[in-house]
Every structure is written in C-alpha cells, then in structure tokens.
Amino acid sequence: MWSWVAHRVTGVLIFFFLFVHVLDTALVRVSPEAYDNVVATYKTPIVNVMEYGLVAAILFHALNGLRVVAVDFWSKGPKYQKQMLWTVVGVWVVLMAGAFYPVLQHTLRTLFGS
C-alpha cells in the first residue's frame, strides 16, 4: 500500500517540477533579466538539497514503475511483489548514496569549504 502512495506522490512531485521548469524556461523569452534572477536562485544550497530530493523522487518512481510492470505482466509477479519492493528499496538506497556527493557537492563545498 505504501509503495502505491509513494509512487503517486513522486509522480505528482515530478509533474510539479516539470511545470515549474517549463515556466522558468519560458521566462527567457519574456525577460532575460528575470530568468537570470531565477537561475541565480537555483544555485542556493536549499535548492540544491531540493534537487537531491528530485533525484530521489525520479529514481524511486522509475524503479517502482519497473516493479509495477513486472507485477502486472509477469505471471509470478504478484507472488514476488514484496521481494521486488525490497529489492527496489535496496537498489534505490544504494543509488541515492552514490548520488549524494555528485549532486550535493556544491552545497557541501559552500557549507564546509573545499
């Protein structure tokens, strides 16, 4: 049940990001100065942490989506759905740990120095 909720929540978060991304990119045609201000805001540590959250949402949504496809189209999928969920969570944790420094290096260097 919680994987269903997490899948929907991550889908909504990804949709919201895409909506904001289209809007801020459209600013470049309306006002290049406003676009530059928005891009400058994106270089803050808080937004960088939000980017890490975006990576987490996309990665979970993608991995869980593959699990949902396996449950739906593999004849033994429903039998192994719990094991597949824990596999998804395990792979997600490993990949998120690997993405920690590459995604957050700007913030870590800003807060703790080079």
C-alpha positions as YAML, in Angstrom:
chain: A
units: angstrom
residues:
- id: 1
  name: MET
  ca: [0.00, 0.00, 0.00]
- id: 2
  name: TRP
  ca: [2.74, 2.49, 0.92]
- id: 3
  name: SER
  ca: [4.57, 1.82, -2.32]
- id: 4
  name: TRP
  ca: [1.36, 2.76, -4.16]
- id: 5
  name: VAL
  ca: [1.15, 6.03, -2.21]
- id: 6
  name: ALA
  ca: [4.86, 6.77, -2.71]
- id: 7
  name: HIS
  ca: [4.53, 6.10, -6.43]
- id: 8
  name: ARG
  ca: [1.66, 8.59, -6.73]
- id: 9
  name: VAL
  ca: [3.36, 11.22, -4.56]
- id: 10
  name: THR
  ca: [6.62, 11.01, -6.51]
- id: 11
  name: GLY
  ca: [4.66, 11.25, -9.76]
- id: 12
  name: VAL
  ca: [2.95, 14.44, -8.58]
- id: 13
  name: LEU
  ca: [6.26, 15.92, -7.40]
- id: 14
  name: ILE
  ca: [7.89, 15.17, -10.75]
- id: 15
  name: PHE
  ca: [4.94, 16.73, -12.57]
- id: 16
  name: PHE
  ca: [5.20, 19.85, -10.38]
- id: 17
  name: PHE
  ca: [8.93, 20.12, -11.15]
- id: 18
  name: LEU
  ca: [8.30, 19.82, -14.88]
- id: 19
  name: PHE
  ca: [5.59, 22.51, -14.69]
- id: 20
  name: VAL
  ca: [7.92, 24.91, -12.85]
- id: 21
  name: HIS
  ca: [10.77, 24.08, -15.21]
- id: 22
  name: VAL
  ca: [8.67, 24.93, -18.28]
- id: 23
  name: LEU
  ca: [7.56, 28.19, -16.68]
- id: 24
  name: ASP
  ca: [11.04, 29.33, -15.67]
- id: 25
  name: THR
  ca: [12.45, 28.41, -19.08]
- id: 26
  name: ALA
  ca: [9.68, 30.44, -20.73]
- id: 27
  name: LEU
  ca: [10.91, 33.46, -18.76]
- id: 28
  name: VAL
  ca: [13.94, 33.74, -21.01]
- id: 29
  name: ARG
  ca: [11.72, 34.94, -23.87]
- id: 30
  name: VAL
  ca: [9.75, 37.35, -21.69]
- id: 31
  name: SER
  ca: [12.50, 38.84, -19.55]
- id: 32
  name: PRO
  ca: [16.09, 37.59, -19.71]
- id: 33
  name: GLU
  ca: [16.89, 39.52, -16.50]
- id: 34
  name: ALA
  ca: [14.11, 37.74, -14.61]
- id: 35
  name: TYR
  ca: [15.36, 34.43, -15.98]
- id: 36
  name: ASP
  ca: [18.88, 35.23, -14.74]
- id: 37
  name: ASN
  ca: [17.48, 36.01, -11.27]
- id: 38
  name: VAL
  ca: [15.62, 32.71, -11.18]
- id: 39
  name: VAL
  ca: [18.71, 30.78, -12.26]
- id: 40
  name: ALA
  ca: [20.72, 32.56, -9.56]
- id: 41
  name: THR
  ca: [18.16, 31.37, -7.01]
- id: 42
  name: TYR
  ca: [18.68, 27.80, -8.21]
- id: 43
  name: LYS
  ca: [22.33, 27.97, -7.17]
- id: 44
  name: THR
  ca: [21.48, 28.22, -3.45]
- id: 45
  name: PRO
  ca: [22.10, 25.33, -1.02]
- id: 46
  name: ILE
  ca: [18.39, 24.94, -0.25]
- id: 47
  name: VAL
  ca: [17.51, 24.44, -3.92]
- id: 48
  name: ASN
  ca: [20.46, 22.05, -4.27]
- id: 49
  name: VAL
  ca: [19.01, 19.89, -1.48]
- id: 50
  name: MET
  ca: [15.67, 20.03, -3.30]
- id: 51
  name: GLU
  ca: [17.46, 18.80, -6.44]
- id: 52
  name: TYR
  ca: [18.68, 15.80, -4.45]
- id: 53
  name: GLY
  ca: [15.07, 15.21, -3.45]
- id: 54
  name: LEU
  ca: [14.09, 15.41, -7.11]
- id: 55
  name: VAL
  ca: [16.70, 12.78, -7.96]
- id: 56
  name: ALA
  ca: [15.29, 10.62, -5.16]
- id: 57
  name: ALA
  ca: [11.73, 11.02, -6.44]
- id: 58
  name: ILE
  ca: [12.61, 10.28, -10.06]
- id: 59
  name: LEU
  ca: [14.74, 7.28, -9.15]
- id: 60
  name: PHE
  ca: [12.11, 5.76, -6.85]
- id: 61
  name: HIS
  ca: [9.33, 6.42, -9.35]
- id: 62
  name: ALA
  ca: [11.31, 4.77, -12.15]
- id: 63
  name: LEU
  ca: [12.38, 1.72, -10.14]
- id: 64
  name: ASN
  ca: [8.95, 1.22, -8.62]
- id: 65
  name: GLY
  ca: [7.40, 1.64, -12.08]
- id: 66
  name: LEU
  ca: [9.52, -1.25, -13.31]
- id: 67
  name: ARG
  ca: [8.31, -3.30, -10.34]
- id: 68
  name: VAL
  ca: [4.68, -2.44, -11.15]
- id: 69
  name: VAL
  ca: [5.22, -3.54, -14.75]
- id: 70
  name: ALA
  ca: [6.74, -6.82, -13.52]
- id: 71
  name: VAL
  ca: [3.80, -7.41, -11.16]
- id: 72
  name: ASP
  ca: [1.30, -6.69, -13.94]
- id: 73
  name: PHE
  ca: [2.88, -8.58, -16.81]
- id: 74
  name: TRP
  ca: [4.88, -11.40, -15.19]
- id: 75
  name: SER
  ca: [2.76, -14.40, -14.23]
- id: 76
  name: LYS
  ca: [4.68, -14.83, -10.94]
- id: 77
  name: GLY
  ca: [4.80, -11.08, -10.29]
- id: 78
  name: PRO
  ca: [2.07, -10.94, -7.63]
- id: 79
  name: LYS
  ca: [3.74, -13.79, -5.76]
- id: 80
  name: TYR
  ca: [7.08, -11.97, -5.58]
- id: 81
  name: GLN
  ca: [5.86, -8.37, -5.26]
- id: 82
  name: LYS
  ca: [7.08, -7.98, -1.66]
- id: 83
  name: GLN
  ca: [10.57, -9.23, -2.52]
- id: 84
  name: MET
  ca: [10.65, -6.99, -5.57]
- id: 85
  name: LEU
  ca: [9.63, -4.00, -3.43]
- id: 86
  name: TRP
  ca: [12.50, -4.62, -1.02]
- id: 87
  name: THR
  ca: [14.84, -5.03, -3.99]
- id: 88
  name: VAL
  ca: [13.64, -1.67, -5.35]
- id: 89
  name: VAL
  ca: [14.20, -0.03, -1.95]
- id: 90
  name: GLY
  ca: [17.67, -1.58, -1.66]
- id: 91
  name: VAL
  ca: [18.74, -0.51, -5.15]
- id: 92
  name: TRP
  ca: [17.25, 2.96, -4.50]
- id: 93
  name: VAL
  ca: [19.22, 3.37, -1.26]
- id: 94
  name: VAL
  ca: [22.48, 2.28, -2.91]
- id: 95
  name: LEU
  ca: [21.98, 4.61, -5.89]
- id: 96
  name: MET
  ca: [20.96, 7.52, -3.67]
- id: 97
  name: ALA
  ca: [24.07, 7.00, -1.54]
- id: 98
  name: GLY
  ca: [26.14, 7.07, -4.73]
- id: 99
  name: ALA
  ca: [24.39, 10.26, -5.90]
- id: 100
  name: PHE
  ca: [24.90, 12.07, -2.59]
- id: 101
  name: TYR
  ca: [28.24, 13.74, -3.29]
- id: 102
  name: PRO
  ca: [27.87, 14.33, -7.05]
- id: 103
  name: VAL
  ca: [24.54, 16.09, -6.59]
- id: 104
  name: LEU
  ca: [25.32, 17.93, -3.35]
- id: 105
  name: GLN
  ca: [29.00, 18.77, -3.85]
- id: 106
  name: HIS
  ca: [28.28, 22.48, -4.48]
- id: 107
  name: THR
  ca: [26.34, 22.77, -1.22]
- id: 108
  name: LEU
  ca: [28.87, 20.71, 0.74]
- id: 109
  name: ARG
  ca: [31.73, 22.89, -0.54]
- id: 110
  name: THR
  ca: [29.76, 26.05, 0.25]
- id: 111
  name: LEU
  ca: [28.96, 24.95, 3.79]
- id: 112
  name: PHE
  ca: [32.18, 23.12, 4.73]
- id: 113
  name: GLY
  ca: [34.79, 24.55, 2.36]
- id: 114
  name: SER
  ca: [36.79, 22.80, -0.34]
...
